[in-house]
GROMACS .gro file of N, CA and C in nm:
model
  108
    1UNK      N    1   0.084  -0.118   0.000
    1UNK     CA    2   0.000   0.000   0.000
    1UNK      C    3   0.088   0.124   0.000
    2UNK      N    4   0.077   0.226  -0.075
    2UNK     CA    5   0.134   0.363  -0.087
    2UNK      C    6   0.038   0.451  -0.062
    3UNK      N    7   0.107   0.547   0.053
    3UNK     CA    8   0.027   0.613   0.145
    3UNK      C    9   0.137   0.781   0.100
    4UNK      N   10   0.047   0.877   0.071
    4UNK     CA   11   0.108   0.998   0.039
    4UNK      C   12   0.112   1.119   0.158
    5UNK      N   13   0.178   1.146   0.193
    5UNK     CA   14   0.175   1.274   0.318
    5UNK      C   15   0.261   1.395   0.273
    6UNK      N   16   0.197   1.501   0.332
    6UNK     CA   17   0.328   1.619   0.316
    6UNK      C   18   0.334   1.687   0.414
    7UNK      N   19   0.458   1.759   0.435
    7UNK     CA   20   0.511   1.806   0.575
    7UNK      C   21   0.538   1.918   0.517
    8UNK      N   22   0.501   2.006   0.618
    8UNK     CA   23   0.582   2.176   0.597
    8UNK      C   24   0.455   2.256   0.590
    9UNK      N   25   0.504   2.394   0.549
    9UNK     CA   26   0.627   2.419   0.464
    9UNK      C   27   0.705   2.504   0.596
   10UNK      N   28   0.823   2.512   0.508
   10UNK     CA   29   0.934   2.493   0.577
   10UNK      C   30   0.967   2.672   0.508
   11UNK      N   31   1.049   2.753   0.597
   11UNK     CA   32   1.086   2.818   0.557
   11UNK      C   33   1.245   2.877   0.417
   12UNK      N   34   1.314   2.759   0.419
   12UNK     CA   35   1.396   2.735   0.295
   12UNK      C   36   1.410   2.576   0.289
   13UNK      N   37   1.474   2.580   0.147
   13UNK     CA   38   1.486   2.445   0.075
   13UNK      C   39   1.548   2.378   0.152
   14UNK      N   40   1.652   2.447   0.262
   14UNK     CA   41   1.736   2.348   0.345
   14UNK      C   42   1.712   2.356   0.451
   15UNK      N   43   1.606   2.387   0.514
   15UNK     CA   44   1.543   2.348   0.613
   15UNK      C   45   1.416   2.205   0.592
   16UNK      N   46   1.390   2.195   0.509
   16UNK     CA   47   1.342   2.114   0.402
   16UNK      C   48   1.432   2.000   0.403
   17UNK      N   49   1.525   2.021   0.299
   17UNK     CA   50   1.648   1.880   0.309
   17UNK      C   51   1.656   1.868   0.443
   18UNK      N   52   1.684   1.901   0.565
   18UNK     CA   53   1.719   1.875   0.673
   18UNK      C   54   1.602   1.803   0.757
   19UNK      N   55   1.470   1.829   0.706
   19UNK     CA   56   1.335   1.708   0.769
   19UNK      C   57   1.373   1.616   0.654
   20UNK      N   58   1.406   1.662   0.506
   20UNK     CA   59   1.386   1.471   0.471
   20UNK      C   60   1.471   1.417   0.492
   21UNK      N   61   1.586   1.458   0.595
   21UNK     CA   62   1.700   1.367   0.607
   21UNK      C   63   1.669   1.282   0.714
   22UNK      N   64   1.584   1.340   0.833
   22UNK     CA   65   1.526   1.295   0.959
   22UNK      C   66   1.403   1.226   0.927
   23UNK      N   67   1.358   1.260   0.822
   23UNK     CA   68   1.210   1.130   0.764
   23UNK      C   69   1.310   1.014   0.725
   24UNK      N   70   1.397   1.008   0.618
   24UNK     CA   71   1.469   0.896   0.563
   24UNK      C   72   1.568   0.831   0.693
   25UNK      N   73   1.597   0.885   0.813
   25UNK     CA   74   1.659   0.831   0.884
   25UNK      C   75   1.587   0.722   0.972
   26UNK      N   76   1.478   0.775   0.985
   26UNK     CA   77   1.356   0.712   1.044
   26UNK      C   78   1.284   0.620   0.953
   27UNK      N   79   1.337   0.599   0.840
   27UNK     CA   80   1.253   0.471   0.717
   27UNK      C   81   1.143   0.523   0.665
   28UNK      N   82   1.189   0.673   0.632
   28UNK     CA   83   1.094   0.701   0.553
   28UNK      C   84   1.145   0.766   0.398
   29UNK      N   85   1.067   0.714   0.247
   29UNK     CA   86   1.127   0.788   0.139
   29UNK      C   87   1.030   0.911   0.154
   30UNK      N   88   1.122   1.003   0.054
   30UNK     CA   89   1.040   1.115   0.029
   30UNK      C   90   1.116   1.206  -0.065
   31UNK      N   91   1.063   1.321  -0.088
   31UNK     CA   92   1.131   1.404  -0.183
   31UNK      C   93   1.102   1.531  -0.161
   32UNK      N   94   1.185   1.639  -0.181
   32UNK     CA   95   1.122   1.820  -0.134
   32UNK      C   96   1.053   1.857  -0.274
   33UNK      N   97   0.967   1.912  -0.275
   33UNK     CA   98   0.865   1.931  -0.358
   33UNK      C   99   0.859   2.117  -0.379
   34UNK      N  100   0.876   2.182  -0.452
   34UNK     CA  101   0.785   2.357  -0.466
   34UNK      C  102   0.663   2.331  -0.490
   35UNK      N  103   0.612   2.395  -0.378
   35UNK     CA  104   0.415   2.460  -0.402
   35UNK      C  105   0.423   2.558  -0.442
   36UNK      N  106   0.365   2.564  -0.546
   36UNK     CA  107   0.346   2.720  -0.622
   36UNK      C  108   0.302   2.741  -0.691
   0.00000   0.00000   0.00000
């Protein structure tokens, strides 16, 4: 089963990389995305 979530927003892109590094550390994939 594939289950979709989104987190944020985050105030820069690397504050961003720095949760998906702590999602993927924790067994999670993911990817930083622009809303716009």
């Amino acid at each position: 089963t594939l289950h979709r979530v989104r987190v944020g927003p985050y105030a820069s892109r690397e504050a961003a990389a720095t949760a998906q590094a702590k999602l993927k550390a924790a067994g999670f994939n993911g990817m930083v995305a622009h809303a716009g």
